[in-house]
Amino acid sequence: MGVTIKDIAKSAGVSYSTVSKALRDSPLVKEPTKTRIIEIAKQLGYQPNVAARSLVSKKSNTIGVVWPTIERVTHSALITGLNKQLEQLSYTTLISINEMEFAINTFNRYQVDAIVAFDDRNSKEPANSTVPIVTYGIAHDQSPFPTVDVNRRQAIRSAVQYFMSIGHKRICYVGDLLQEDRLQEEKVNGFKQAVKSFGLDPYYSRVVSVSDLEQYDGYEATKKLLKDREPPTAVISGSHDLSKGILRAVYESDLSIPHDISIISYDNIPATENFEVPLSTVGVPLQLITEKLAEVLMDVINGEETEKRIFLEPELKITESCQPINGG
Amino acid sequence: MGVTIKDIAKSAGVSYSTVSKALRDSPLVKEPTKTRIIEIAKQLGYQPNVAARSLVSKKSNTIGVVWPTIERVTHSALITGLNKQLEQLSYTTLISINEMEFAINTFNRYQVDAIVAFDDRNSKEPANSTVPIVTYGIAHDQSPFPTVDVNRRQAIRSAVQYFMSIGHKRICYVGDLLQEDRLQEEKVNGFKQAVKSFGLDPYYSRVVSVSDLEQYDGYEATKKLLKDREPPTAVISGSHDLSKGILRAVYESDLSIPHDISIISYDNIPATENFEVPLSTVGVPLQLITEKLAEVLMDVINGEETEKRIFLEPELKITESCQPINGG
DNA sequence: CTTCTGAATAACAACGTTGTTATTATTGTA
DNA sequence: TACAATAATAACAACGTTGTTATTCAGAAG
């Protein structure tokens, strides 16, 4: 069925070891022979057998991604980016949506070179794994593997701080998820902490809950929020999708941005799509995250020492969606 | 690094071939020896090396899923279900989000036993693959691989037919996507065809476009729709999420379901979550799809002949969200 | 007390590849 | 012309596993 180097060898009239070298572009094979062999391989539609190759070389050039929460969209953009990043390093990405322990066992059997695990709320400590693991998500101290994480707490804090610096006193955060979600919790905590340490009045500067992170949830929450006697002058949104809904609700209430309300959105996407007003954002650009992840992966593969907790610092990108409180 | 059967053999004082047999539960090994070996294997944390195993057995017990459009949520529930289904057949699922041809090459190198490819609008004919392929999506005739598909056209047609049978004359379909998406097109075509062949007035029974399939899009479209002088008495929704928005918009307009408007939603989920009124649906239950996919996969793996085009017929589930036009 | 039978285990080849070592062909030099 | 030295290719072992074949050993039968 599958065409092997032996088939090519026979067809080219050389030994199979020569074929192997030719295909790996070894200098030990004469140039004309090499090109002839490569040509034949292409003609026969040869695909190297990973099993055989990784059996002898103990390398598979593959990264396994453990992603049990496929249904939550959160990480899909990140995984897409990581996939691209790794492709450039000539690694192939395989994804398992099974439960963490099972997935890790699978990848161990497959001898992938490293594993990326997305932190799940109910993930047990990944069992004994021969393959090195890198986790992404909330860095908890007990984890024995290097973790790459975004400093979400700091992100929201920066946003609050910025709003205060331009005179805002009533700053709300939209995006508290009722269900347990550590990533969201971090942001909420960042906000509460900031309110406290900056001495804002918690009556006006409060957290608004939503049932999910989609556009409609932001819309709904903001509608309610704007009915307050004294609505906020600045809003921080917990996600890009929420922001879309927030904007919609603001416009429907015949208010304008930034004149009546300033807004900053937590976001990983660098340039936000064409809204009426370009949206200010705070967060770590996706590419920075994937680059760091790829870097750490290469480190653990090459057995190099890595920092155990890597916190990526968010960037604040201010556009016309923010304005000083007494500037209009 | 990895512990092999030879390590176990040494530790148990037997030959490695005996270990292999013991772990595969062969009757050629005496019971006490067997249990002793298994015990040692467990202690050492042995994980069989897939590379070696699939090299000799030419089987990997793995199914590859090609899913380049990870960012579109459409198929995530389906893949989750398929994963479960295959797990029960003791197959492992691996996913690649790379472009079709690349992904198929990868899976060929990995010698997966079969590949499931989700039809992508711009998928070229999958190149020469040693591994059998099953596609899911719109069945186009030129494809040389078995295809499993849902008869979306028929689904929408059934809904129209049902509405007519209970007296509705003004029936709208919400869910035309502006971007090219063959799955959506099928539904729209089913609607248009039904309107024509059933002799409905295309002025009142029309297609409403949305920019995406999310809740807010349904909300927005319906808001506009209800402003018509003569809005429809029945609405067919193109997706579950759209339906949520449609319901919301109807209620906000102080209309009631089914008194003022009847609604049927295209959906793959059998029992729809707790809305105010349980939602009527038409579609093929997810489980039926995954079962069929798994079945076809097993067939192609075992080299059995399969039907080339498998169309799953949708089911209509009517609840209180529908009512005869002159019944209230 | 041999010889046979069958159970239990050991030894070995094979899977497709890579890296190392051995062999042959080619060239340059005395 | 003979002999290194080197280039090009061939042969071979190894990776960890499975399935087949060979060996050992106990007990049964003669």
Coordinates of C-alpha atoms in Angstrom, one line a residue, chain A residues 1-3 44-45 47-55 58 60-62 67 70-71 73 75-77 79-81 83 87 91-98 102 105-112 128 130 214-217 219-220 223 241 244-245 248 252, chain B residues 1-3 44-45 47-55 58 60-62 67 70-71 73 75-77 79-81 83 87 91-98 102 105-112 128 130 214-217 219-220 223 241 244-245 248 252:
Chain A
M1 CA 0.0 0.0 0.0
G2 CA 2.2 2.8 1.2
V3 CA 5.3 3.4 -1.0
L44 CA 5.4 7.7 -6.6
G45 CA 3.8 10.0 -4.1
Q47 CA 5.1 10.0 2.2
P48 CA 7.7 9.2 4.9
N49 CA 6.4 6.9 7.6
V50 CA 6.4 8.8 10.8
A51 CA 6.2 5.6 12.8
A52 CA 9.4 4.3 11.5
R53 CA 11.2 7.6 11.5
S54 CA 10.3 8.6 15.0
L55 CA 11.0 5.1 16.2
K58 CA 13.0 9.4 18.9
S60 CA 8.3 13.2 15.9
N61 CA 8.5 16.9 15.2
T62 CA 5.0 17.1 16.5
W67 CA -7.9 21.2 24.5
I70 CA -13.3 22.8 22.5
E71 CA -16.9 24.0 22.9
V73 CA -14.5 29.3 21.8
H75 CA -8.9 29.6 22.7
S76 CA -9.5 28.9 19.1
A77 CA -7.8 32.0 17.8
I79 CA -4.5 27.7 18.8
T80 CA -4.7 28.8 15.2
G81 CA -1.9 31.3 15.8
N83 CA -0.3 26.3 14.8
E87 CA 4.5 25.4 11.3
Y91 CA 6.6 21.4 13.7
T92 CA 3.2 19.8 13.2
T93 CA 0.4 20.4 15.6
L94 CA -2.1 17.8 16.7
I95 CA -5.0 18.4 18.9
S96 CA -6.8 16.2 21.3
I97 CA -10.1 17.2 22.8
N98 CA -10.1 14.4 25.4
F102 CA -6.2 10.6 28.6
N105 CA -1.3 9.5 27.7
T106 CA -2.2 9.5 24.0
F107 CA 0.5 12.0 23.2
N108 CA 3.0 10.0 25.2
R109 CA 2.3 7.0 23.2
Y110 CA 2.7 9.0 20.1
Q111 CA 5.9 10.3 21.3
V112 CA 5.2 13.9 20.4
N128 CA 3.5 11.0 34.8
T130 CA 7.8 11.4 29.7
E214 CA -21.2 37.0 23.7
Q215 CA -22.4 40.2 22.1
Y216 CA -25.9 39.9 23.3
D217 CA -24.8 39.6 26.9
Y219 CA -25.9 44.5 25.0
E220 CA -28.3 43.3 27.7
K223 CA -29.0 48.5 28.6
D241 CA -17.6 40.2 21.8
K244 CA -19.7 44.9 20.4
G245 CA -22.9 44.6 22.4
R248 CA -24.7 48.8 20.3
E252 CA -29.4 52.8 21.0
Chain B
M1 CA 13.8 7.6 28.9
G2 CA 10.5 5.8 28.0
V3 CA 10.1 2.5 29.6
L44 CA 7.0 1.3 35.9
G45 CA 4.3 3.5 34.2
Q47 CA 3.1 3.4 27.8
P48 CA 3.2 1.3 24.6
N49 CA 5.1 3.1 21.9
V50 CA 2.7 3.8 19.1
A51 CA 5.4 4.2 16.5
A52 CA 6.7 0.7 17.0
R53 CA 3.3 -0.8 17.3
S54 CA 1.8 0.8 14.3
L55 CA 5.0 0.1 12.3
K58 CA 0.1 -1.2 10.2
S60 CA -2.8 2.9 14.7
N61 CA -6.3 2.8 16.1
T62 CA -6.5 6.5 15.4
W67 CA -10.9 20.8 10.7
I70 CA -11.7 25.9 13.8
E71 CA -12.7 29.5 14.3
V73 CA -17.9 27.1 15.9
H75 CA -18.7 21.8 14.0
S76 CA -17.4 21.7 17.5
A77 CA -20.3 19.9 19.0
I79 CA -16.6 16.7 16.7
T80 CA -17.1 16.3 20.5
G81 CA -19.8 13.8 19.8
N83 CA -14.8 11.8 19.6
E87 CA -13.7 6.4 22.0
Y91 CA -10.3 4.6 18.6
T92 CA -8.5 7.8 19.5
T93 CA -9.2 11.0 17.7
L94 CA -6.6 13.5 16.6
I95 CA -7.4 16.8 15.0
S96 CA -5.5 18.9 12.6
I97 CA -6.5 22.5 11.9
N98 CA -4.2 22.8 9.0
F102 CA -1.4 19.4 4.4
N105 CA -0.5 14.4 4.3
T106 CA 0.2 14.6 8.0
F107 CA -2.3 12.0 8.8
N108 CA -0.9 9.8 6.0
R109 CA 2.5 10.0 7.5
Y110 CA 1.0 9.1 10.9
Q111 CA -0.7 6.2 9.3
V112 CA -4.0 6.9 11.0
N128 CA -3.6 11.1 -3.2
T130 CA -3.3 6.0 1.1
E214 CA -25.2 34.4 16.4
Q215 CA -28.0 35.5 18.8
Y216 CA -27.6 39.2 18.2
D217 CA -28.0 38.8 14.5
Y219 CA -32.4 39.7 17.3
E220 CA -31.5 42.5 14.9
K223 CA -36.6 43.6 15.0
D241 CA -28.4 30.8 18.2
K244 CA -32.6 32.9 20.8
G245 CA -32.3 36.3 19.3
R248 CA -35.9 37.9 22.4
E252 CA -39.6 42.9 23.3

